[in-house]
mmCIF file of C-alpha atoms and ligand atoms in Angstrom:
data_model
loop_
_atom_site.group_PDB
_atom_site.id
_atom_site.type_symbol
_atom_site.label_atom_id
_atom_site.label_comp_id
_atom_site.label_asym_id
_atom_site.label_seq_id
_atom_site.Cartn_x
_atom_site.Cartn_y
_atom_site.Cartn_z
ATOM 1 C CA MET A 1 123.020 123.048 96.910
ATOM 2 C CA LYS A 2 121.434 120.650 99.328
ATOM 3 C CA ILE A 3 123.565 117.757 100.554
ATOM 4 C CA SER A 4 121.146 115.230 99.081
ATOM 5 C CA ASN A 5 121.644 116.743 95.626
ATOM 6 C CA TYR A 6 125.319 115.801 95.671
ATOM 7 C CA PHE A 7 124.270 112.158 95.553
ATOM 8 C CA LEU A 8 122.701 112.803 92.174
ATOM 9 C CA LEU A 9 126.141 113.702 90.882
ATOM 10 C CA LEU A 10 127.697 110.407 91.979
ATOM 11 C CA PRO A 11 128.097 107.793 89.260
ATOM 12 C CA LEU A 12 125.929 104.691 89.644
ATOM 13 C CA PRO A 13 128.761 102.272 90.619
ATOM 14 C CA LEU A 14 129.736 104.570 93.480
ATOM 15 C CA THR A 15 126.132 104.726 94.639
ATOM 16 C CA LEU A 16 126.047 100.935 94.680
ATOM 17 C CA ILE A 17 129.267 100.760 96.676
ATOM 18 C CA ILE A 18 127.913 103.209 99.243
ATOM 19 C CA PHE A 19 124.675 101.258 99.377
ATOM 20 C CA PHE A 20 126.591 98.022 99.946
ATOM 21 C CA LEU A 21 128.804 99.579 102.597
ATOM 22 C CA VAL A 22 125.805 100.841 104.506
ATOM 23 C CA PHE A 23 124.423 97.333 104.597
ATOM 24 C CA SER A 24 127.703 95.598 105.333
ATOM 25 C CA LEU A 25 128.503 97.931 108.186
ATOM 26 C CA GLN A 26 125.474 96.813 110.106
ATOM 27 C CA PRO A 27 126.686 95.202 113.302
ATOM 28 C CA ASN A 28 125.087 91.775 113.512
ATOM 29 C CA THR A 29 126.444 89.207 111.118
ATOM 30 C CA VAL A 30 125.777 85.552 110.550
ATOM 31 C CA THR A 31 128.830 83.545 111.366
ATOM 32 C CA ASN A 32 127.119 80.214 111.704
ATOM 33 C CA PRO A 33 124.368 79.772 109.117
ATOM 34 C CA PRO A 34 121.351 77.614 109.947
ATOM 35 C CA THR A 35 121.296 73.917 109.165
ATOM 36 C CA PRO A 36 118.441 71.446 108.726
ATOM 37 C CA GLU A 37 119.447 70.036 112.115
ATOM 38 C CA ASN A 38 119.020 73.437 113.719
ATOM 39 C CA PRO A 39 115.864 74.948 112.210
ATOM 40 C CA THR A 40 115.221 77.425 114.998
ATOM 41 C CA TYR A 41 118.613 79.017 114.447
ATOM 42 C CA SER A 42 118.408 82.748 114.950
ATOM 43 C CA SER A 43 121.168 85.276 114.851
ATOM 44 C CA GLY A 44 122.043 88.682 113.514
ATOM 45 C CA ASP A 45 120.553 89.774 110.255
ATOM 46 C CA LEU A 46 118.893 86.483 109.349
ATOM 47 C CA LYS A 47 116.322 85.031 111.693
ATOM 48 C CA ILE A 48 114.468 81.780 111.232
ATOM 49 C CA ARG A 49 110.916 82.074 112.493
ATOM 50 C CA PRO A 50 110.238 79.680 115.322
ATOM 51 C CA GLY A 51 107.234 77.434 115.523
ATOM 52 C CA TYR A 52 107.760 74.824 112.826
ATOM 53 C CA GLY A 53 107.747 71.565 114.769
ATOM 54 C CA SER A 54 108.851 69.507 111.771
ATOM 55 C CA TYR A 55 109.657 69.802 108.088
ATOM 56 C CA GLU A 56 106.294 68.160 107.300
ATOM 57 C CA LEU A 57 104.398 70.861 109.239
ATOM 58 C CA TYR A 58 106.387 73.548 107.458
ATOM 59 C CA ILE A 59 105.583 72.024 104.045
ATOM 60 C CA GLN A 60 101.923 71.716 104.996
ATOM 61 C CA HIS A 61 101.840 75.355 106.046
ATOM 62 C CA GLN A 62 103.398 76.441 102.739
ATOM 63 C CA LEU A 63 100.961 74.225 100.822
ATOM 64 C CA ASN A 64 98.068 75.947 102.562
ATOM 65 C CA LYS A 65 98.981 79.158 100.764
ATOM 66 C CA THR A 66 100.001 77.591 97.465
ATOM 67 C CA LEU A 67 96.833 75.497 97.244
ATOM 68 C CA ASN A 68 94.442 78.237 98.382
ATOM 69 C CA PRO A 69 91.851 78.189 95.558
ATOM 70 C CA LYS A 70 90.941 81.862 95.954
ATOM 71 C CA LEU A 71 94.580 82.936 95.712
ATOM 72 C CA ARG A 72 95.235 80.646 92.745
ATOM 73 C CA LYS A 73 92.258 82.159 90.952
ATOM 74 C CA ILE A 74 93.546 85.687 91.554
ATOM 75 C CA TRP A 75 97.099 84.750 90.528
ATOM 76 C CA THR A 76 95.909 83.352 87.211
ATOM 77 C CA THR A 77 93.324 86.032 86.385
ATOM 78 C CA SER A 78 93.239 89.619 87.702
ATOM 79 C CA ASP A 79 96.838 89.429 88.942
ATOM 80 C CA TRP A 80 98.332 87.763 85.882
ATOM 81 C CA GLU A 81 98.956 90.438 83.252
ATOM 82 C CA ARG A 82 99.994 93.169 85.685
ATOM 83 C CA LYS A 83 102.582 90.943 87.374
ATOM 84 C CA VAL A 84 103.869 89.398 84.153
ATOM 85 C CA GLN A 85 104.532 92.880 82.800
ATOM 86 C CA VAL A 86 106.421 93.993 85.910
ATOM 87 C CA PHE A 87 108.541 90.818 85.865
ATOM 88 C CA ALA A 88 109.177 91.277 82.137
ATOM 89 C CA LYS A 89 110.570 94.752 82.885
ATOM 90 C CA PHE A 90 112.924 93.323 85.541
ATOM 91 C CA PHE A 91 114.128 90.643 83.121
ATOM 92 C CA GLN A 92 114.534 93.151 80.280
ATOM 93 C CA LEU A 93 116.838 95.218 82.495
ATOM 94 C CA LEU A 94 118.863 92.122 83.351
ATOM 95 C CA LYS A 95 119.191 91.395 79.633
ATOM 96 C CA GLN A 96 120.460 94.932 79.045
ATOM 97 C CA ARG A 97 123.087 94.284 81.691
ATOM 98 C CA GLN A 98 124.098 91.062 79.901
ATOM 99 C CA LEU A 99 123.080 88.955 82.898
ATOM 100 C CA LEU A 100 120.319 87.178 80.970
ATOM 101 C CA HIS A 101 120.170 86.177 77.313
ATOM 102 C CA ASN A 102 117.640 84.686 74.909
ATOM 103 C CA HIS A 103 119.656 81.468 74.904
ATOM 104 C CA SER A 104 119.881 81.275 78.723
ATOM 105 C CA LYS A 105 118.422 78.186 80.348
ATOM 106 C CA ALA A 106 116.398 79.800 83.112
ATOM 107 C CA LEU A 107 114.682 78.696 86.317
ATOM 108 C CA SER A 108 112.172 80.506 88.504
ATOM 109 C CA ILE A 109 112.148 79.191 92.065
ATOM 110 C CA GLY A 110 108.863 79.205 93.959
ATOM 111 C CA ALA A 111 107.020 80.168 90.814
ATOM 112 C CA ARG A 112 103.440 79.495 91.995
ATOM 113 C CA VAL A 113 101.365 79.676 88.784
ATOM 114 C CA GLY A 114 104.272 80.767 86.605
ATOM 115 C CA GLN A 115 103.999 84.538 86.132
ATOM 116 C CA GLU A 116 107.789 84.920 86.110
ATOM 117 C CA VAL A 117 108.191 82.057 83.650
ATOM 118 C CA GLU A 118 105.691 83.662 81.291
ATOM 119 C CA ALA A 119 107.617 86.940 81.631
ATOM 120 C CA LEU A 120 110.940 85.207 80.872
ATOM 121 C CA ARG A 121 109.471 83.633 77.740
ATOM 122 C CA ARG A 122 107.963 86.956 76.667
ATOM 123 C CA VAL A 123 111.314 88.710 76.762
ATOM 124 C CA GLY A 124 112.725 85.942 74.570
ATOM 125 C CA VAL A 125 114.134 83.452 77.100
ATOM 126 C CA SER A 126 112.287 80.459 75.656
ATOM 127 C CA ASP A 127 114.078 77.729 77.618
ATOM 128 C CA SER A 128 112.629 78.645 81.002
ATOM 129 C CA VAL A 129 110.676 76.768 83.643
ATOM 130 C CA GLY A 130 109.507 77.213 87.227
ATOM 131 C CA ILE A 131 109.402 74.968 90.276
ATOM 132 C CA ASP A 132 107.016 74.977 93.212
ATOM 133 C CA LEU A 133 105.622 72.464 95.676
ATOM 134 C CA VAL A 134 102.496 72.296 93.525
ATOM 135 C CA PRO A 135 103.025 71.960 89.760
ATOM 136 C CA CYS A 136 101.171 74.266 87.370
ATOM 137 C CA PRO A 137 101.689 72.930 83.853
ATOM 138 C CA PRO A 138 103.064 73.855 81.430
ATOM 139 C CA LEU A 139 105.102 76.616 83.099
ATOM 140 C CA VAL A 140 105.770 75.189 86.559
ATOM 141 C CA ILE A 141 106.892 71.700 87.515
ATOM 142 C CA LYS A 142 106.910 70.144 90.964
ATOM 143 C CA GLY A 143 110.028 70.793 93.004
ATOM 144 C CA ASP A 144 111.180 71.725 96.502
ATOM 145 C CA PHE A 145 113.713 74.564 96.559
ATOM 146 C CA HIS A 146 115.456 72.844 99.480
ATOM 147 C CA ASN A 147 116.112 69.895 97.186
ATOM 148 C CA GLN A 148 115.929 70.985 93.560
ATOM 149 C CA PRO A 149 114.972 68.231 91.099
ATOM 150 C CA PHE A 150 117.859 69.069 88.750
ATOM 151 C CA ASP A 151 121.390 67.887 88.073
ATOM 152 C CA ASN A 152 124.428 69.972 88.964
ATOM 153 C CA ASP A 153 125.347 72.731 86.501
ATOM 154 C CA THR A 154 121.983 72.883 84.719
ATOM 155 C CA PHE A 155 120.980 76.560 84.516
ATOM 156 C CA ASP A 156 122.456 79.815 83.220
ATOM 157 C CA PHE A 157 120.026 81.907 85.224
ATOM 158 C CA GLU A 158 117.896 81.451 88.347
ATOM 159 C CA PHE A 159 115.415 83.907 89.783
ATOM 160 C CA SER A 160 113.533 83.825 93.067
ATOM 161 C CA ASN A 161 111.379 86.123 95.125
ATOM 162 C CA VAL A 162 110.576 83.543 97.796
ATOM 163 C CA PHE A 163 113.809 83.502 99.805
ATOM 164 C CA ASP A 164 111.770 84.483 102.859
ATOM 165 C CA HIS A 165 109.889 81.181 102.566
ATOM 166 C CA ALA A 166 113.039 79.126 103.075
ATOM 167 C CA LEU A 167 113.181 77.304 106.383
ATOM 168 C CA TYR A 168 116.799 76.368 105.643
ATOM 169 C CA PRO A 169 118.271 79.406 103.840
ATOM 170 C CA GLN A 170 121.700 77.787 103.652
ATOM 171 C CA LYS A 171 120.209 74.828 101.792
ATOM 172 C CA PHE A 172 118.188 77.150 99.536
ATOM 173 C CA VAL A 173 121.388 78.920 98.510
ATOM 174 C CA ALA A 174 123.463 75.727 98.224
ATOM 175 C CA GLU A 175 120.897 74.243 95.836
ATOM 176 C CA ILE A 176 121.075 77.344 93.623
ATOM 177 C CA GLU A 177 124.856 77.189 93.547
ATOM 178 C CA ARG A 178 124.734 73.463 92.792
ATOM 179 C CA THR A 179 122.301 73.704 89.864
ATOM 180 C CA LEU A 180 123.785 76.873 88.305
ATOM 181 C CA LYS A 181 126.447 76.411 85.659
ATOM 182 C CA PRO A 182 129.787 78.100 86.338
ATOM 183 C CA ASP A 183 129.291 81.806 85.481
ATOM 184 C CA GLY A 184 125.527 81.279 85.939
ATOM 185 C CA VAL A 185 123.585 84.180 87.416
ATOM 186 C CA CYS A 186 121.222 84.164 90.399
ATOM 187 C CA VAL A 187 118.823 87.060 90.950
ATOM 188 C CA LEU A 188 117.008 87.311 94.277
ATOM 189 C CA HIS A 189 114.318 89.799 95.181
ATOM 190 C CA VAL A 190 114.154 90.112 98.950
ATOM 191 C CA ALA A 191 112.628 92.296 101.632
ATOM 192 C CA LEU A 192 115.169 93.802 104.002
ATOM 193 C CA SER A 193 112.629 95.147 106.377
ATOM 194 C CA GLY A 194 110.893 92.044 107.649
ATOM 195 C CA ARG A 195 107.914 91.299 105.449
ATOM 196 C CA PRO A 196 104.680 90.803 107.334
ATOM 197 C CA ASP A 197 103.755 87.574 105.570
ATOM 198 C CA LYS A 198 102.525 84.799 107.797
ATOM 199 C CA TYR A 199 103.967 82.262 105.350
ATOM 200 C CA SER A 200 107.507 83.613 105.636
ATOM 201 C CA ALA A 201 109.872 81.240 107.386
ATOM 202 C CA ASN A 202 112.724 83.696 107.864
ATOM 203 C CA ASP A 203 113.365 87.417 108.207
ATOM 204 C CA LEU A 204 116.328 89.098 106.560
ATOM 205 C CA PHE A 205 117.628 92.473 107.733
ATOM 206 C CA SER A 206 120.649 93.015 105.484
ATOM 207 C CA VAL A 207 122.278 91.438 102.428
ATOM 208 C CA LYS A 208 125.247 90.332 104.500
ATOM 209 C CA PRO A 209 123.922 86.834 105.309
ATOM 210 C CA LEU A 210 123.289 86.293 101.586
ATOM 211 C CA VAL A 211 126.801 87.361 100.662
ATOM 212 C CA GLU A 212 128.159 84.952 103.272
ATOM 213 C CA MET A 213 126.000 82.039 102.166
ATOM 214 C CA PHE A 214 126.765 82.448 98.440
ATOM 215 C CA LYS A 215 130.274 81.193 99.099
ATOM 216 C CA GLY A 216 130.879 79.933 95.579
ATOM 217 C CA SER A 217 129.678 83.111 93.883
ATOM 218 C CA LYS A 218 130.613 86.747 93.553
ATOM 219 C CA LEU A 219 128.270 89.639 94.220
ATOM 220 C CA VAL A 220 127.356 91.409 90.975
ATOM 221 C CA HIS A 221 125.044 94.146 92.165
ATOM 222 C CA ILE A 222 122.540 95.278 94.759
ATOM 223 C CA ARG A 223 119.815 97.704 93.868
ATOM 224 C CA LYS A 224 116.512 98.932 95.218
ATOM 225 C CA VAL A 225 113.449 97.633 93.425
ATOM 226 C CA ASP A 226 109.713 97.872 93.824
ATOM 227 C CA GLY A 227 108.776 94.220 93.551
ATOM 228 C CA PHE A 228 105.465 93.451 95.196
ATOM 229 C CA GLY A 229 106.562 94.147 98.748
ATOM 230 C CA LEU A 230 110.160 93.149 98.042
ATOM 231 C CA ASP A 231 112.541 96.079 98.067
ATOM 232 C CA THR A 232 115.995 94.827 97.106
ATOM 233 C CA GLU A 233 117.481 92.978 94.151
ATOM 234 C CA VAL A 234 120.670 91.040 94.882
ATOM 235 C CA VAL A 235 122.551 89.410 92.018
ATOM 236 C CA PHE A 236 125.261 86.770 92.298
ATOM 237 C CA GLN A 237 127.359 85.008 89.698
ATOM 238 C CA LYS A 238 128.690 81.525 90.315
ATOM 239 C CA LYS A 239 132.467 81.381 90.162
ATOM 240 C CA LYS A 240 134.248 79.211 87.670
ATOM 241 C CA ILE A 241 135.621 76.102 89.265
ATOM 242 C CA ILE A 242 139.368 76.170 89.350
ATOM 243 C CA LYS A 243 140.421 72.594 88.823
ATOM 244 C CA PRO A 244 143.337 71.593 91.048
ATOM 245 C CA SER A 245 146.298 70.801 88.845
ATOM 246 C CA SER A 246 146.993 67.078 88.944
ATOM 247 C CA SER A 247 150.705 66.534 89.229
HETATM 248 C C1 NAG B 1 96.222 74.140 106.767
HETATM 249 O O1 NAG B 1 94.865 74.502 106.584
HETATM 250 C C2 NAG B 1 93.948 73.647 107.226
HETATM 251 C C3 NAG B 1 92.555 74.029 106.810
HETATM 252 O O2 NAG B 1 92.432 75.414 106.663
HETATM 253 C C4 NAG B 1 94.149 73.737 108.739
HETATM 254 O O3 NAG B 1 93.263 72.884 109.401
HETATM 255 C C5 NAG B 1 95.578 73.322 109.050
HETATM 256 O O4 NAG B 1 95.817 73.478 110.424
HETATM 257 C C6 NAG B 1 96.551 74.137 108.251
HETATM 258 N N1 NAG B 1 97.878 73.572 108.470
HETATM 259 C C7 NAG B 1 98.936 74.297 108.717
HETATM 260 C C8 NAG B 1 100.195 73.542 108.972
HETATM 261 O O5 NAG B 1 98.907 75.516 108.724
HETATM 262 C C1 NAG B 2 115.539 87.835 71.790
HETATM 263 O O1 NAG B 2 114.175 87.528 71.746
HETATM 264 C C2 NAG B 2 113.336 88.661 71.516
HETATM 265 C C3 NAG B 2 111.900 88.245 71.709
HETATM 266 O O2 NAG B 2 111.620 87.071 71.018
HETATM 267 C C4 NAG B 2 113.636 89.233 70.153
HETATM 268 O O3 NAG B 2 112.833 90.355 69.912
HETATM 269 C C5 NAG B 2 115.104 89.618 70.106
HETATM 270 O O4 NAG B 2 115.434 90.058 68.788
HETATM 271 C C6 NAG B 2 115.992 88.451 70.483
HETATM 272 N N1 NAG B 2 117.357 88.940 70.628
HETATM 273 C C7 NAG B 2 118.403 88.342 70.091
HETATM 274 C C8 NAG B 2 119.714 88.940 70.376
HETATM 275 O O5 NAG B 2 118.288 87.328 69.412
HETATM 276 C C1 NAG B 3 126.905 67.951 92.704
HETATM 277 O O1 NAG B 3 127.293 69.044 93.483
HETATM 278 C C2 NAG B 3 127.369 68.753 94.860
HETATM 279 C C3 NAG B 3 127.590 70.063 95.598
HETATM 280 O O2 NAG B 3 128.502 70.874 94.942
HETATM 281 C C4 NAG B 3 128.473 67.742 95.090
HETATM 282 O O3 NAG B 3 128.582 67.430 96.466
HETATM 283 C C5 NAG B 3 128.127 66.485 94.301
HETATM 284 O O4 NAG B 3 129.183 65.559 94.417
HETATM 285 C C6 NAG B 3 127.899 66.811 92.840
HETATM 286 N N1 NAG B 3 127.367 65.624 92.178
HETATM 287 C C7 NAG B 3 127.841 65.202 91.023
HETATM 288 C C8 NAG B 3 127.150 64.014 90.430
HETATM 289 O O5 NAG B 3 128.780 65.737 90.467
#
């Protein structure tokens, strides 16, 4: 039997552990995550792309893609059904794993025209909405993922495939942890190979920086996906807050 065939005999959890170990054994790690004061931070497996002189220029650059009329047309027409169906399959799987439920209050971050929100609603998650810099009613409302327009502890579930667009990844993650309810689930689709998108603001080379930034959450699973140029699904669950006993 070929060596590679032995892997087929391993149970799925073991495969995931091996997968995680391979990533976590990579040498460079982020010990000092980027801050808004230090946008050109660059180290290890998470690199912020240089060249954004100010937050305003960064926002303008992102808006250039989001507002592109040709792209918006494609997203809402020829792209729509194909993408909605792929997202619906991802969400269906998450429901099977009890990470998403019909009654979940769900958010899609960086939702553009709302394909993921439509997919969430189609699989039965009716209380779902998206945010993006440009609103697209009724599925997507205006909101910056660096400063989510929601109260603490609002959502049961958050999904995003735009982590690479974050200029301040630490803030992106902190906002998710702030707006998730305790036990709430965050699903990120990321590219671990450096995605050649000129609108990306960072490059991620392993899941390790994510695990370090999601300080208030536990890692649920990592798996390979085929998600429109994004190859890895990383799922976190926000920890319950342990109230200090007042004595
Ligand atoms: C946005 O697009 C406009 C017009 O295409 C261009 O002039 C401008 O430089 C772009 N801004 C950024 C920040 O990319
Ligand atoms: C969830 O919603 C879907 C789609 O509306 C429906 O088919 C399914 O029966 C619902 N599941 C539960 C557990 O209510
Ligand atoms: C919301 O959460 C943030 C971060 O955890 C915390 O600093 C802030 O005090 C909280 N705000 C409220 C109103 O509880």
